Coordinates of C-alpha atoms and ligand atoms in Angstrom, one line a residue:
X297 CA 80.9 60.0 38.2
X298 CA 84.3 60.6 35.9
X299 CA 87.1 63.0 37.6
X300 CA 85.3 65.7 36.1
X301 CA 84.8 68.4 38.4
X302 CA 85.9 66.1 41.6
X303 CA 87.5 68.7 44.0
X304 CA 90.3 68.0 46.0
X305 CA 87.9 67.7 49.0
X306 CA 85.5 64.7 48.0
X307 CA 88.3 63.2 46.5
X308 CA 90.1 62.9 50.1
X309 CA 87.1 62.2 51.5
X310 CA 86.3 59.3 49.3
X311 CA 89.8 57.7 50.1
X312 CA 89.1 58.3 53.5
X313 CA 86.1 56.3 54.0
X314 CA 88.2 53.4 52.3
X315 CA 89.8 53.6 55.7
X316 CA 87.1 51.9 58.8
X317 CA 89.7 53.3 61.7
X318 CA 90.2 57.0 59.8
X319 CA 88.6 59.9 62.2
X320 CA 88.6 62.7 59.6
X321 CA 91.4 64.1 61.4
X322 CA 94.0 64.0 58.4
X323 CA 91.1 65.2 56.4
X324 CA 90.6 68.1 58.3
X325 CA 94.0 68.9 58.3
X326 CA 94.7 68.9 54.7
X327 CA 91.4 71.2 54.3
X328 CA 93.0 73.7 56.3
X329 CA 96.2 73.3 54.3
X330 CA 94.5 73.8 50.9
X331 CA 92.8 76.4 52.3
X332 CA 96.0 78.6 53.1
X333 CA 97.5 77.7 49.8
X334 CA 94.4 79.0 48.1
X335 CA 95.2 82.7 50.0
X336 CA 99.1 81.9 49.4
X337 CA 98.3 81.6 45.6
X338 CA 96.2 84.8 45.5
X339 CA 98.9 86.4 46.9
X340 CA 101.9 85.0 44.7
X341 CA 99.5 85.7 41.7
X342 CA 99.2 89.9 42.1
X343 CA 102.9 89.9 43.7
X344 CA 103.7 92.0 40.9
X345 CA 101.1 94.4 41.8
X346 CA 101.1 95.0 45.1
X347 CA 103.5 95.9 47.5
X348 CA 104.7 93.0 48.2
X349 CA 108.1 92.5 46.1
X350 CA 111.3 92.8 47.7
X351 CA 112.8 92.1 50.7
X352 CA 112.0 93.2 54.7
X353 CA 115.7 93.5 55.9
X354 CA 115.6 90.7 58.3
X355 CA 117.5 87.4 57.3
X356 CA 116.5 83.7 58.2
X357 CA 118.5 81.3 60.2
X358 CA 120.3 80.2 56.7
X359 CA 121.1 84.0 57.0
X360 CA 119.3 84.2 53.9
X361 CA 117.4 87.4 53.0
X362 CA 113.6 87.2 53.8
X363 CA 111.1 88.3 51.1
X364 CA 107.8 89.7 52.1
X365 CA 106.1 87.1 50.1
X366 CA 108.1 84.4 52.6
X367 CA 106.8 86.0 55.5
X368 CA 103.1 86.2 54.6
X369 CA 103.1 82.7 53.5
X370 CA 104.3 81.2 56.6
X371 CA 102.2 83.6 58.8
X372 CA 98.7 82.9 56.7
X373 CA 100.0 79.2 57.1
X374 CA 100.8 78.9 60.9
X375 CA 97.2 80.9 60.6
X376 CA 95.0 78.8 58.8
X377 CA 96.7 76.0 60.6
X378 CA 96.9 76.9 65.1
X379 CA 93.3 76.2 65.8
X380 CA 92.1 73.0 64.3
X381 CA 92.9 70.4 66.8
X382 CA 94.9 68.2 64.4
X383 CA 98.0 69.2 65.3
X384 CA 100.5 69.0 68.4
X385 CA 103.6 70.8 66.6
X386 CA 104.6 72.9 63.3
X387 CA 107.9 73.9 62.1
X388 CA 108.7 75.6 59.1
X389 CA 112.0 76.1 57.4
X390 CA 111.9 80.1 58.2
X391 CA 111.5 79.5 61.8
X392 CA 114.3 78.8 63.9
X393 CA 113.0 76.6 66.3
X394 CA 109.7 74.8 66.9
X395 CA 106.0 76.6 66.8
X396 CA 103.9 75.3 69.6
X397 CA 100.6 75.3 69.1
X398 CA 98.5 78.1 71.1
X399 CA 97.4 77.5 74.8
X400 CA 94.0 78.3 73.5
X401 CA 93.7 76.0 71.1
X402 CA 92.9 71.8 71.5
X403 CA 96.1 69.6 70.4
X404 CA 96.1 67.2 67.8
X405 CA 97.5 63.8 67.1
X406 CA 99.6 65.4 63.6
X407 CA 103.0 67.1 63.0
X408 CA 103.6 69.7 60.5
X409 CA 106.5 70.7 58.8
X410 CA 106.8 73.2 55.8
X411 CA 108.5 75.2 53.6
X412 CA 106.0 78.4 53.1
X413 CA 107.3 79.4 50.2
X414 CA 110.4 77.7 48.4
X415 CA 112.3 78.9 45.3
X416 CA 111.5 82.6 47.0
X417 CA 114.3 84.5 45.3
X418 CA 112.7 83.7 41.7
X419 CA 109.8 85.9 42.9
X420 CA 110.6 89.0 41.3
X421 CA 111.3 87.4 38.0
X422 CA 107.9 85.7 37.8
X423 CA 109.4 82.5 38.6
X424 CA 107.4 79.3 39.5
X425 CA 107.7 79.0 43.3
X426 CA 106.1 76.4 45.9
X427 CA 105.0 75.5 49.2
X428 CA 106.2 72.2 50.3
X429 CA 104.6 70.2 53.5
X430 CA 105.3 67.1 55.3
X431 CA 102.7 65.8 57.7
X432 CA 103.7 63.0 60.8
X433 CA 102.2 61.3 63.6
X434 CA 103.2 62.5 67.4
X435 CA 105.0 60.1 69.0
X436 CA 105.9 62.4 72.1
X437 CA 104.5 62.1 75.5
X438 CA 101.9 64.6 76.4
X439 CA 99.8 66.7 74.6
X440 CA 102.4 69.2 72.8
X441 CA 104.2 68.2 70.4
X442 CA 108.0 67.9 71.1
X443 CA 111.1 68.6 69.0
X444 CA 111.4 64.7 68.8
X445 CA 108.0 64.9 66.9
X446 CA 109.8 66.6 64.0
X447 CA 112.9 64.9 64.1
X448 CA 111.6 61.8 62.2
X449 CA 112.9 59.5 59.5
X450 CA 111.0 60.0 56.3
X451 CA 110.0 56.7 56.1
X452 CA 107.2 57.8 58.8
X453 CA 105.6 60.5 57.2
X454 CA 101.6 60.2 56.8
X455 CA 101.6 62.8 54.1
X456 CA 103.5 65.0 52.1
X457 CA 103.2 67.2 49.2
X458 CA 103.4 70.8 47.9
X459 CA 101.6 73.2 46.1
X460 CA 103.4 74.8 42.8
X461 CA 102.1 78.3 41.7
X462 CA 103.1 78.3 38.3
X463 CA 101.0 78.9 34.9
X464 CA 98.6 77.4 36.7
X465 CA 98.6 76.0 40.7
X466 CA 98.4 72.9 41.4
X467 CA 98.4 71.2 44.5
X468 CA 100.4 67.4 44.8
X469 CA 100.2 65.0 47.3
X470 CA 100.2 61.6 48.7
X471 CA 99.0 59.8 51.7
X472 CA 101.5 56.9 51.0
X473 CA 98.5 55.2 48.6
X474 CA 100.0 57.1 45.1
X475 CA 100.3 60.5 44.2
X476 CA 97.8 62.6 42.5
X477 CA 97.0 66.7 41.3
X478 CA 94.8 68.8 41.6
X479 CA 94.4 71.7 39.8
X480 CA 93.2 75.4 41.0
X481 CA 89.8 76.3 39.1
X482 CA 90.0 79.7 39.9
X483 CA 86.9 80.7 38.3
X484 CA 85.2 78.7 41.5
X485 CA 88.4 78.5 44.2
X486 CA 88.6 75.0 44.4
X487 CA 91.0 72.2 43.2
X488 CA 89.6 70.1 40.9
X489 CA 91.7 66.2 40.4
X490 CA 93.8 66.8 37.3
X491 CA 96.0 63.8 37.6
X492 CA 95.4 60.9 38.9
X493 CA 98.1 58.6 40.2
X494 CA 101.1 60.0 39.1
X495 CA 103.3 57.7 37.8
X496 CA 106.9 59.1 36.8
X497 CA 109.0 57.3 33.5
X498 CA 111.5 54.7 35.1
X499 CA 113.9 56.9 33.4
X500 CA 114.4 60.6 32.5
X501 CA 115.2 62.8 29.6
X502 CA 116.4 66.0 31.7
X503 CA 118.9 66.8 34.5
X504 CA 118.1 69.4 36.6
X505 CA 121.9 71.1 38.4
X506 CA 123.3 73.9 39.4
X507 CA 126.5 73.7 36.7
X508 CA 127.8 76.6 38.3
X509 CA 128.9 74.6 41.0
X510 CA 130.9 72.5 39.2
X511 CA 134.5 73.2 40.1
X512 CA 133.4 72.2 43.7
X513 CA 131.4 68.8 43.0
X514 CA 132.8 65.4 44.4
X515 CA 134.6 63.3 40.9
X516 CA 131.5 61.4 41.0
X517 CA 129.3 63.9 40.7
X518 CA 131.6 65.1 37.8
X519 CA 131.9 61.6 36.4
X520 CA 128.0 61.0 35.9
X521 CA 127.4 64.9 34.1
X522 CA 129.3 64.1 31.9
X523 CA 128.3 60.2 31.3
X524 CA 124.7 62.4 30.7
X525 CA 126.0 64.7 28.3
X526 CA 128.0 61.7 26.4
X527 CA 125.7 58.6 26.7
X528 CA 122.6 58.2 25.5
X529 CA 119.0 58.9 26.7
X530 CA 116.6 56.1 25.4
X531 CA 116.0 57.6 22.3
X532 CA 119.4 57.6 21.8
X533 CA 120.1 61.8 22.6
X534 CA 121.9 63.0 25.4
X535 CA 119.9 64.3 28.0
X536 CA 119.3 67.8 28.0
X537 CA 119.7 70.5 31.0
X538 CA 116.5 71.8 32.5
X539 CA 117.5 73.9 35.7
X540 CA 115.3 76.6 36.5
X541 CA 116.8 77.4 40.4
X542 CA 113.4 76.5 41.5
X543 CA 113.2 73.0 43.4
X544 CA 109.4 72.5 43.6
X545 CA 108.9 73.4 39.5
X546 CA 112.4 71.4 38.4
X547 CA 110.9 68.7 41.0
X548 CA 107.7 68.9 39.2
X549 CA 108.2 69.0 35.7
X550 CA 110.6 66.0 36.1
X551 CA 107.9 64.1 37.8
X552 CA 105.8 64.4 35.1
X553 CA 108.4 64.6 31.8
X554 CA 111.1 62.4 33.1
X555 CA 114.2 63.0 34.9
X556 CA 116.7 63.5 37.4
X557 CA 117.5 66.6 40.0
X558 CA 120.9 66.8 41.6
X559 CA 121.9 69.7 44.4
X560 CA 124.9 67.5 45.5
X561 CA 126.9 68.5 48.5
X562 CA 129.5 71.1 47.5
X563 CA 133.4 71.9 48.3
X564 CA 132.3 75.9 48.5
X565 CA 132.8 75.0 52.3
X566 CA 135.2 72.1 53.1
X567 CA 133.7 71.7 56.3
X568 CA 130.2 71.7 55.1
X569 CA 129.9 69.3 52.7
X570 CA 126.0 69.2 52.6
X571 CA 124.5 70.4 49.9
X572 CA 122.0 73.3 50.4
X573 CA 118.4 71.7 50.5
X574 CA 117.1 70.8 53.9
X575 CA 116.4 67.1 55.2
X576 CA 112.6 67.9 56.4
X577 CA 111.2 71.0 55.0
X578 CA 112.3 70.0 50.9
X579 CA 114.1 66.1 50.5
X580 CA 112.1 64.1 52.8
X581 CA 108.2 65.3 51.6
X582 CA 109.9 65.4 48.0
X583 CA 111.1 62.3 48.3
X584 CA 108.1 60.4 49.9
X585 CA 106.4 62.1 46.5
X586 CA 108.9 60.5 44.4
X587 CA 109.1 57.2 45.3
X588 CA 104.8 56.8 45.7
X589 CA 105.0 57.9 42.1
X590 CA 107.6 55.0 41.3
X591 CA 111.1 56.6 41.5
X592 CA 113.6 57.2 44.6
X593 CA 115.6 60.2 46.3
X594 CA 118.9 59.6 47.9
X595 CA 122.2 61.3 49.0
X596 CA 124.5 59.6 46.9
X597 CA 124.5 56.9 49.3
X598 CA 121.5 56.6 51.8
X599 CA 117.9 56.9 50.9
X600 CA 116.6 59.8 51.8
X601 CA 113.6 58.2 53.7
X602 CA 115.7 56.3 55.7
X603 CA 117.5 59.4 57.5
X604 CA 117.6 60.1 60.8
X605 CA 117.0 63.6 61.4
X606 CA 119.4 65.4 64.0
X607 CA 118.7 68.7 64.0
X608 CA 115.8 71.1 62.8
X609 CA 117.4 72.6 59.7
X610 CA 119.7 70.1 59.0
X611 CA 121.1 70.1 55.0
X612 CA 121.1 66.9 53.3
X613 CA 122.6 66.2 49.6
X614 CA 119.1 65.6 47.3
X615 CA 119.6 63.4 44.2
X616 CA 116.0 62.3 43.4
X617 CA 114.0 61.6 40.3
X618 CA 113.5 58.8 38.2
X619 CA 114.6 55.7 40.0
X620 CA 117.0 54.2 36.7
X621 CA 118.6 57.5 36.8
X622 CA 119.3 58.4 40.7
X623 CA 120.9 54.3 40.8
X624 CA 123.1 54.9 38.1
X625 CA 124.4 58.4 40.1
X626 CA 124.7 56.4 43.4
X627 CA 127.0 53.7 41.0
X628 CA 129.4 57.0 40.1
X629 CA 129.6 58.1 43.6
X630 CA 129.9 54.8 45.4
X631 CA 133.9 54.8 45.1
X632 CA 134.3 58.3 45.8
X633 CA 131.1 59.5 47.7
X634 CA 131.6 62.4 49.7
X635 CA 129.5 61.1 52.5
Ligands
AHM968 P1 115.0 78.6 49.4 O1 114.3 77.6 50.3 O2 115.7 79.6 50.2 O3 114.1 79.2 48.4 O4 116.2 77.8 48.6 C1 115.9 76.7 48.0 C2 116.1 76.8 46.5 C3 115.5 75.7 45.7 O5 114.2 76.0 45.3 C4 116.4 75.5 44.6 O6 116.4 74.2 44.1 C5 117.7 75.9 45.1 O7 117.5 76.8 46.1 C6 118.5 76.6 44.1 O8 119.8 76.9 44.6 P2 120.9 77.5 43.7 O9 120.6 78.9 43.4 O10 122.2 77.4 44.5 O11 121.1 76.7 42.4
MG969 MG1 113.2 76.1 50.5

């Protein structure tokens, strides 16, 4: 059989039985996830419909302003995902601190970690937005998971992806063995293998930044911009801006197109140079992505799988995209990083 009509399901199934010691565990797991994404999508689809737009009043540790849509996303997520018995932990980056799983319900040997719904304040402009995910081992004592269960390098994760609800939704992912897409059939409900090992161009067309920012970026940061704008792309043009605000759909189109996104820690706040994305709910599954698809992530100095988390909601600086692009960057900011 081609990869026509091959749901996301047998395909993970197939790649499973290439593994003799695999118990079905990871399987399950990312059955349960594709199932909430399938009711998240729903949802994001008739969000101009419904009453769902706009925000509930409440803000998020980030003291950001929750949107319904946020909300449901990470309730029908901790939802589809308490009672399974593959996991020991969850956290999610519009949660303060860890979600245990419920007494009830068997423990598993898996961490999650997610963003329900990222690129949330494009919502009510119709917007691409995303769920992102990042799935590790326990290595805790015990059968709950601890906070020491999420606080792990990159480097360890088993799985990541995220699911984009654009034009179409698509779901990403890798176990470590290549990336490949599925995409939403929703004439059936299922996700049907759209492309196969991802591979991304050694190096881009498109940079994806916040210019706004500018006036607050280290001189590195400044330096290579406008190295972009002046030197040459292979084809000989200068690269061309691409930023739509929205991490998963910048992240995705320069997967597949070519190129490079940049939030780089900012001056806005001397004292917290960091950037704004966070370490384990957006750079870490993002950048195991990346580099199983042939490029690398980084924060102007370390790679970003090599990280040791400290704290829950930790920020980190995210350059990452096509690997000849991010090393050139790191060669800018090497005599003046930030970091
Ligand atoms: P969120 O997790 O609160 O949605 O914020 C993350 C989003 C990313 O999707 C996007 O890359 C970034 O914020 C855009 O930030 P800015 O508006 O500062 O450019
Ligand atoms: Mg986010």
């Amino acid at each position: 059989m081609g990869n026509t009509g091959m749901t996301a399901q047998r395909h993970i199934i197939g790649q499973e039985r290439k593994y003799s010691q695999a118990t079905g565990s990871l399987t399950g797991l990312l059955m349960d996830l594709i199932y909430a994404s399938k009711v998240i999508s729903r949802e994001v689809n008739k969000a101009g419909i419904a009453d769902v737009l706009g925000i509930t009043g409440t803000k998020n540790i980030h003291g950001e302003e929750v949107k319904k849509l946020d909300e449901y996303a990470n309730d029908r997520l901790f939802q589809a995902m308490d009672h399974g018995g593959h996991l020991c932990i969850m956290a999610s980056e519009e949660q303060d601190e860890i979600i245990p799983i419920p007494d009830e319900f068997p423990k598993g040997k898996y961490v999650l970690l997610f963003d329900p719904l990222d690129g949330s304040s494009n919502i009510d402009v119709n917007v691409s937005i995303g769920t992102i995910f990042s799935i590790h081992r326990k290595k805790s004592d015990g059968e709950n998971g601890k906070l020491e269960d999420c606080l792990q390098k990159g480097r360890d994760q088993v799985a990541a992806g995220y699911i984009i609800y654009g034009s179409s939704t698509m779901l990403v992912f890798t176990t470590g063995q290549g990336v490949n897409g599925y995409t939403l059939d929703p004439s059936v409900g299922e996700f049907i293998l759209s492309h196969e090992d991802i591979k991304t161009p050694s190096k881009g067309i498109m940079y994806s930044i916040n210019e706004g920012n500018a006036n607050f970026w280290d001189e590195g940061t400044k330096k290579y911009i406008r190295y972009l704008k002046e030197k040459d792309t292979a084809s000989g043009r200068p690269y061309s801006l691409r930023y739509i605000g929205s991490l998963v759909a910048d992240f995705h189109r320069n997967l597949l197109q070519g190129g490079i996104f940049l939030y780089p820690a900012d001056f806005k706040d001397p004292m917290k140079p960091k950037g704004k994305l966070r370490l384990l709910y957006e750079a870490s599954p993002l950048a195991f992505i990346v580099e199983q698809a042939g490029g690398i992530a980084t924060d102007g100095k370390n790679n970003i799988l090599d990280i040791q988390p400290a704290e829950l909601h930790q920020k980190v600086p995210l350059i990452i995209g096509c690997k000849k692009d991010v090393l050139k960057y790191q060669e800018f900011v090497a005599n003046d990083s930030p970091i």
